[in-house]
CSV table of C-alpha atoms in Angstrom, one decimal:
chain,number,residue,atom,x,y,z
A,1,UNK,CA,-26.2,-90.6,-22.2
A,2,UNK,CA,-29.2,-92.9,-22.0
A,3,UNK,CA,-28.4,-94.5,-25.3
A,4,UNK,CA,-24.8,-95.2,-24.3
A,5,UNK,CA,-26.0,-96.8,-21.0
A,6,UNK,CA,-28.5,-99.0,-22.8
A,7,UNK,CA,-25.8,-100.2,-25.2
A,8,UNK,CA,-23.4,-101.0,-22.4
A,9,UNK,CA,-26.0,-103.0,-20.5
A,10,UNK,CA,-26.8,-105.1,-23.6
A,11,UNK,CA,-23.1,-105.8,-24.3
A,12,UNK,CA,-22.5,-106.8,-20.7
A,13,UNK,CA,-25.5,-109.2,-20.8
A,14,UNK,CA,-24.2,-110.7,-24.1
A,15,UNK,CA,-20.8,-111.3,-22.6
A,16,UNK,CA,-22.3,-113.0,-19.6
A,17,UNK,CA,-24.3,-115.4,-21.7
A,18,UNK,CA,-21.3,-116.3,-23.9
A,19,UNK,CA,-19.1,-117.0,-20.9
A,20,UNK,CA,-21.7,-119.2,-19.4
A,21,UNK,CA,-21.9,-121.2,-22.6
A,22,UNK,CA,-18.2,-121.6,-22.8
A,23,UNK,CA,-18.2,-122.8,-19.1
A,24,UNK,CA,-20.9,-125.4,-19.9
A,25,UNK,CA,-19.0,-126.8,-22.8
A,26,UNK,CA,-15.8,-127.1,-20.7
A,27,UNK,CA,-17.7,-128.9,-18.1
A,28,UNK,CA,-19.1,-131.4,-20.6
A,29,UNK,CA,-15.6,-131.9,-21.9
A,30,UNK,CA,-14.3,-132.6,-18.4
A,31,UNK,CA,-17.1,-135.1,-17.8
A,32,UNK,CA,-16.3,-136.8,-21.0
A,33,UNK,CA,-12.7,-137.1,-20.1
A,34,UNK,CA,-13.6,-138.4,-16.7
A,35,UNK,CA,-15.9,-141.1,-18.0
A,36,UNK,CA,-13.7,-142.1,-20.9
A,37,UNK,CA,-16.3,-141.4,-23.6
A,38,UNK,CA,-15.2,-138.4,-25.6
A,39,UNK,CA,-15.9,-136.9,-28.9
A,40,UNK,CA,-12.7,-138.3,-30.4
A,41,UNK,CA,-13.9,-141.9,-30.1
A,42,UNK,CA,-17.1,-141.2,-31.8
A,43,UNK,CA,-15.3,-139.3,-34.6
A,44,UNK,CA,-12.9,-142.3,-35.1
A,45,UNK,CA,-15.9,-144.7,-35.3
A,46,UNK,CA,-17.6,-142.5,-37.9
A,47,UNK,CA,-14.4,-142.2,-39.9
A,48,UNK,CA,-14.0,-146.1,-39.9
A,49,UNK,CA,-17.6,-146.5,-41.0
A,50,UNK,CA,-17.0,-144.0,-43.8
A,51,UNK,CA,-13.8,-145.7,-44.9
A,52,UNK,CA,-15.7,-149.1,-45.1
A,53,UNK,CA,-18.4,-147.5,-47.2
A,54,UNK,CA,-15.9,-145.9,-49.5
A,55,UNK,CA,-14.1,-149.3,-50.0
A,56,UNK,CA,-17.4,-151.0,-50.8
A,57,UNK,CA,-18.3,-148.3,-53.3
A,58,UNK,CA,-14.8,-148.5,-54.8
A,59,UNK,CA,-15.3,-152.3,-55.4
A,60,UNK,CA,-18.7,-151.8,-56.9
A,61,UNK,CA,-17.4,-149.0,-59.2
A,62,UNK,CA,-14.4,-151.2,-60.3
A,63,UNK,CA,-16.8,-154.1,-61.1
A,64,UNK,CA,-19.1,-151.8,-63.1
A,65,UNK,CA,-16.1,-150.4,-65.0
A,66,UNK,CA,-14.8,-154.0,-65.7
A,67,UNK,CA,-18.2,-155.1,-67.0
A,68,UNK,CA,-18.6,-152.0,-69.2
A,69,UNK,CA,-15.1,-152.5,-70.7
A,70,UNK,CA,-15.8,-156.2,-71.4
A,71,UNK,CA,-19.1,-155.3,-73.1
A,72,UNK,CA,-17.4,-152.6,-75.1
A,73,UNK,CA,-14.7,-155.0,-76.1
A,74,UNK,CA,-17.1,-157.6,-77.3
A,75,UNK,CA,-19.4,-155.1,-79.2
A,76,UNK,CA,-16.8,-153.9,-81.6
A,77,UNK,CA,-17.4,-152.8,-85.2
A,78,UNK,CA,-17.1,-156.3,-86.7
A,79,UNK,CA,-19.8,-157.8,-84.5
A,80,UNK,CA,-22.1,-154.9,-84.9
A,81,UNK,CA,-21.8,-154.9,-88.7
A,82,UNK,CA,-22.3,-158.7,-89.0
A,83,UNK,CA,-25.8,-160.2,-89.0
A,84,UNK,CA,-27.2,-161.2,-85.5
A,85,UNK,CA,-26.8,-164.7,-84.2
A,86,UNK,CA,-29.8,-166.8,-83.2
A,87,UNK,CA,-29.1,-169.6,-80.9
A,88,UNK,CA,-31.4,-170.1,-77.9
A,89,UNK,CA,-35.0,-169.1,-78.3
A,90,UNK,CA,-37.4,-170.8,-80.8
A,91,UNK,CA,-38.7,-167.4,-81.9
A,92,UNK,CA,-35.2,-166.4,-82.8
A,93,UNK,CA,-34.8,-169.5,-84.8
A,94,UNK,CA,-38.0,-168.7,-86.7
A,95,UNK,CA,-36.5,-165.2,-87.3
A,96,UNK,CA,-33.4,-166.8,-88.7
A,97,UNK,CA,-35.4,-169.1,-91.0
A,98,UNK,CA,-37.4,-166.1,-92.2
A,99,UNK,CA,-34.2,-164.1,-92.8
A,100,UNK,CA,-32.6,-167.0,-94.8
A,101,UNK,CA,-35.9,-167.6,-96.8
A,102,UNK,CA,-36.0,-163.9,-97.8
A,103,UNK,CA,-32.4,-163.9,-98.9
A,104,UNK,CA,-32.8,-167.1,-100.9
A,105,UNK,CA,-35.7,-165.7,-102.9
A,106,UNK,CA,-35.3,-164.6,-106.5
A,107,UNK,CA,-32.0,-166.2,-107.1
A,108,UNK,CA,-32.7,-169.3,-109.2
A,109,UNK,CA,-30.9,-172.5,-108.6
A,110,UNK,CA,-27.9,-171.1,-106.8
A,111,UNK,CA,-29.6,-170.8,-103.4
A,112,UNK,CA,-27.4,-168.1,-102.0
A,113,UNK,CA,-27.8,-164.8,-100.3
A,114,UNK,CA,-28.3,-161.5,-102.1
A,115,UNK,CA,-25.0,-160.2,-100.7
A,116,UNK,CA,-23.0,-162.9,-102.4
A,117,UNK,CA,-25.0,-162.6,-105.6
A,118,UNK,CA,-24.3,-158.8,-105.8
A,119,UNK,CA,-20.6,-159.4,-105.0
A,120,UNK,CA,-20.3,-161.9,-107.8
A,121,UNK,CA,-22.2,-159.6,-110.2
A,122,UNK,CA,-19.9,-156.7,-109.3
A,123,UNK,CA,-16.8,-158.9,-109.6
A,124,UNK,CA,-17.3,-160.1,-113.2
A,125,UNK,CA,-20.7,-159.0,-114.5
A,126,UNK,CA,-21.5,-162.3,-116.2
A,127,UNK,CA,-23.7,-164.0,-113.6
A,128,UNK,CA,-26.9,-163.3,-115.3
A,129,UNK,CA,-29.3,-160.5,-116.0
A,130,UNK,CA,-29.8,-157.7,-113.5
A,131,UNK,CA,-33.6,-157.4,-113.6
A,132,UNK,CA,-35.4,-159.7,-111.2
A,133,UNK,CA,-37.9,-160.8,-113.7
A,134,UNK,CA,-35.2,-162.2,-116.0
A,135,UNK,CA,-33.4,-164.2,-113.3
A,136,UNK,CA,-35.2,-167.3,-114.4
A,137,UNK,CA,-32.8,-167.5,-117.3
A,138,UNK,CA,-29.9,-168.2,-114.9
A,139,UNK,CA,-31.5,-171.6,-114.3
A,140,UNK,CA,-30.3,-174.0,-117.1
A,141,UNK,CA,-33.3,-176.2,-116.8
A,142,UNK,CA,-35.7,-173.3,-117.0
A,143,UNK,CA,-33.8,-171.9,-119.9
A,144,UNK,CA,-33.8,-175.3,-121.7
A,145,UNK,CA,-37.6,-175.6,-121.1
A,146,UNK,CA,-38.1,-172.1,-122.4
A,147,UNK,CA,-36.1,-172.8,-125.6
A,148,UNK,CA,-37.9,-176.1,-126.2
A,149,UNK,CA,-41.3,-174.6,-125.7
A,150,UNK,CA,-40.4,-171.7,-127.9
A,151,UNK,CA,-39.1,-173.9,-130.7
A,152,UNK,CA,-42.2,-176.1,-130.4
A,153,UNK,CA,-44.6,-173.2,-130.6
A,154,UNK,CA,-42.5,-171.7,-133.5
A,155,UNK,CA,-42.6,-175.1,-135.3
A,156,UNK,CA,-46.4,-175.4,-134.9
A,157,UNK,CA,-46.9,-171.8,-136.0
A,158,UNK,CA,-44.6,-172.4,-139.1
A,159,UNK,CA,-46.4,-175.7,-139.9
A,160,UNK,CA,-49.9,-174.1,-139.7
A,161,UNK,CA,-48.8,-171.0,-141.5
A,162,UNK,CA,-47.1,-173.0,-144.2
A,163,UNK,CA,-50.2,-175.1,-144.5
A,164,UNK,CA,-52.3,-172.0,-144.7
A,165,UNK,CA,-50.2,-170.4,-147.3
A,166,UNK,CA,-49.8,-173.5,-149.4
A,167,UNK,CA,-53.4,-174.4,-149.4
A,168,UNK,CA,-55.3,-171.1,-149.5
A,169,UNK,CA,-53.0,-168.7,-151.2
A,170,UNK,CA,-51.5,-171.1,-153.7
A,171,UNK,CA,-55.0,-172.3,-154.7
A,172,UNK,CA,-56.1,-168.8,-155.1
A,173,UNK,CA,-53.1,-167.9,-157.2
A,174,UNK,CA,-53.4,-171.0,-159.2
A,175,UNK,CA,-57.0,-170.3,-159.9
A,176,UNK,CA,-56.1,-166.8,-161.0
A,177,UNK,CA,-53.3,-168.1,-163.1
A,178,UNK,CA,-55.6,-170.7,-164.6
A,179,UNK,CA,-58.2,-168.1,-165.4
A,180,UNK,CA,-55.6,-165.9,-166.9
A,181,UNK,CA,-54.2,-168.7,-169.0
A,182,UNK,CA,-57.6,-169.8,-170.0
A,183,UNK,CA,-58.5,-166.3,-171.1
A,184,UNK,CA,-55.3,-165.4,-172.9
A,185,UNK,CA,-53.9,-168.6,-174.3
A,186,UNK,CA,-57.0,-170.6,-174.8
A,187,UNK,CA,-56.8,-170.4,-178.6
A,188,UNK,CA,-53.1,-171.3,-178.7
A,189,UNK,CA,-52.6,-174.1,-176.2
A,190,UNK,CA,-54.3,-177.4,-175.7
A,191,UNK,CA,-55.8,-178.7,-172.5
A,192,UNK,CA,-52.8,-180.8,-171.6
A,193,UNK,CA,-50.4,-177.8,-171.7
A,194,UNK,CA,-52.7,-175.8,-169.5
A,195,UNK,CA,-52.9,-178.5,-166.9
A,196,UNK,CA,-49.1,-178.9,-166.9
A,197,UNK,CA,-48.7,-175.1,-166.5
A,198,UNK,CA,-51.1,-175.0,-163.6
A,199,UNK,CA,-49.4,-177.9,-161.8
A,200,UNK,CA,-46.0,-176.3,-162.3
A,201,UNK,CA,-47.3,-173.0,-160.9
A,202,UNK,CA,-48.7,-174.7,-157.9
A,203,UNK,CA,-45.4,-176.5,-157.3
A,204,UNK,CA,-43.4,-173.3,-157.7
A,205,UNK,CA,-45.7,-171.4,-155.4
A,206,UNK,CA,-45.5,-174.0,-152.6
A,207,UNK,CA,-41.7,-174.0,-153.0
A,208,UNK,CA,-41.4,-170.3,-152.9
A,209,UNK,CA,-43.6,-170.1,-149.8
A,210,UNK,CA,-41.7,-172.7,-148.0
A,211,UNK,CA,-38.4,-171.0,-148.8
A,212,UNK,CA,-39.9,-167.7,-147.6
A,213,UNK,CA,-41.1,-169.1,-144.4
A,214,UNK,CA,-37.8,-171.0,-143.7
A,215,UNK,CA,-35.9,-167.7,-144.3
A,216,UNK,CA,-38.1,-165.9,-141.8
A,217,UNK,CA,-37.9,-168.7,-139.3
A,218,UNK,CA,-34.1,-168.8,-139.6
A,219,UNK,CA,-34.0,-165.0,-139.1
A,220,UNK,CA,-36.2,-165.3,-136.0
A,221,UNK,CA,-34.0,-168.1,-134.5
A,222,UNK,CA,-30.8,-166.2,-135.3
A,223,UNK,CA,-32.1,-162.9,-133.8
A,224,UNK,CA,-33.3,-164.8,-130.7
A,225,UNK,CA,-29.9,-166.4,-130.2
A,226,UNK,CA,-28.1,-163.1,-130.7
A,227,UNK,CA,-30.3,-161.5,-128.1
A,228,UNK,CA,-29.5,-164.4,-125.7
A,229,UNK,CA,-25.8,-163.9,-126.4
A,230,UNK,CA,-25.7,-160.2,-126.0
A,231,UNK,CA,-27.7,-160.3,-122.8
A,232,UNK,CA,-24.8,-162.2,-121.2
A,233,UNK,CA,-26.8,-165.2,-120.0
A,234,UNK,CA,-24.7,-167.9,-118.6
A,235,UNK,CA,-26.0,-171.4,-119.3
A,236,UNK,CA,-23.8,-172.9,-116.7
A,237,UNK,CA,-23.1,-170.5,-113.8
A,238,UNK,CA,-20.2,-172.6,-112.4
A,239,UNK,CA,-18.0,-171.1,-115.1
A,240,UNK,CA,-18.7,-167.7,-113.7
A,241,UNK,CA,-18.3,-168.9,-110.1
A,242,UNK,CA,-14.8,-170.3,-110.9
A,243,UNK,CA,-13.9,-167.0,-112.7
A,244,UNK,CA,-15.0,-165.0,-109.7
A,245,UNK,CA,-13.0,-167.1,-107.3
């Protein structure tokens, strides 16, 4: 019984407090209606402020979307794949010059980029040698200088070798022939016949040596020219350029 009474007292006190609270809220509402300042006006002002903020945010978002779409439209695959453009800054101009200088290197007299050079090589395969150290042969002036210097050195070598063979070896052979003739045919031939034979031997040896050297020189020249032909060197690259076009 005591427990029930305590519970009823607590419930009655709770009901009294809630009724007082409701009465206070009603009084405040009446005062607000009487003075003309209510909760509805404040709510309307807050809603207007929120609408203005939403509009401003919407404008900013649309501007950002437009900028992003314009950037995406400009940065397509073609612009990204192409080489960068340098226009404004001097440092960028230096980078452009360095880029062009690197791409003009090791290409002889054509003065073009590596990309065009590889395209032309893939197109016809007659624009010169593939190794970088042989690209000097694509230059007609360098190739002409190389051929002239090679022929000059070859001629000097042949001249000195011919002189060496004709002077040293022919004299040695003539001495050996003279000694052989003097030993074997001394009792049968006179001195005039021996001198005539020695002179003829010397002449024949010099002729044979000159023929021998000329044959080897011609073989060397023909092999060199065949190597040039089979290595597909173009003396004038404009022919290949017209063919590739």
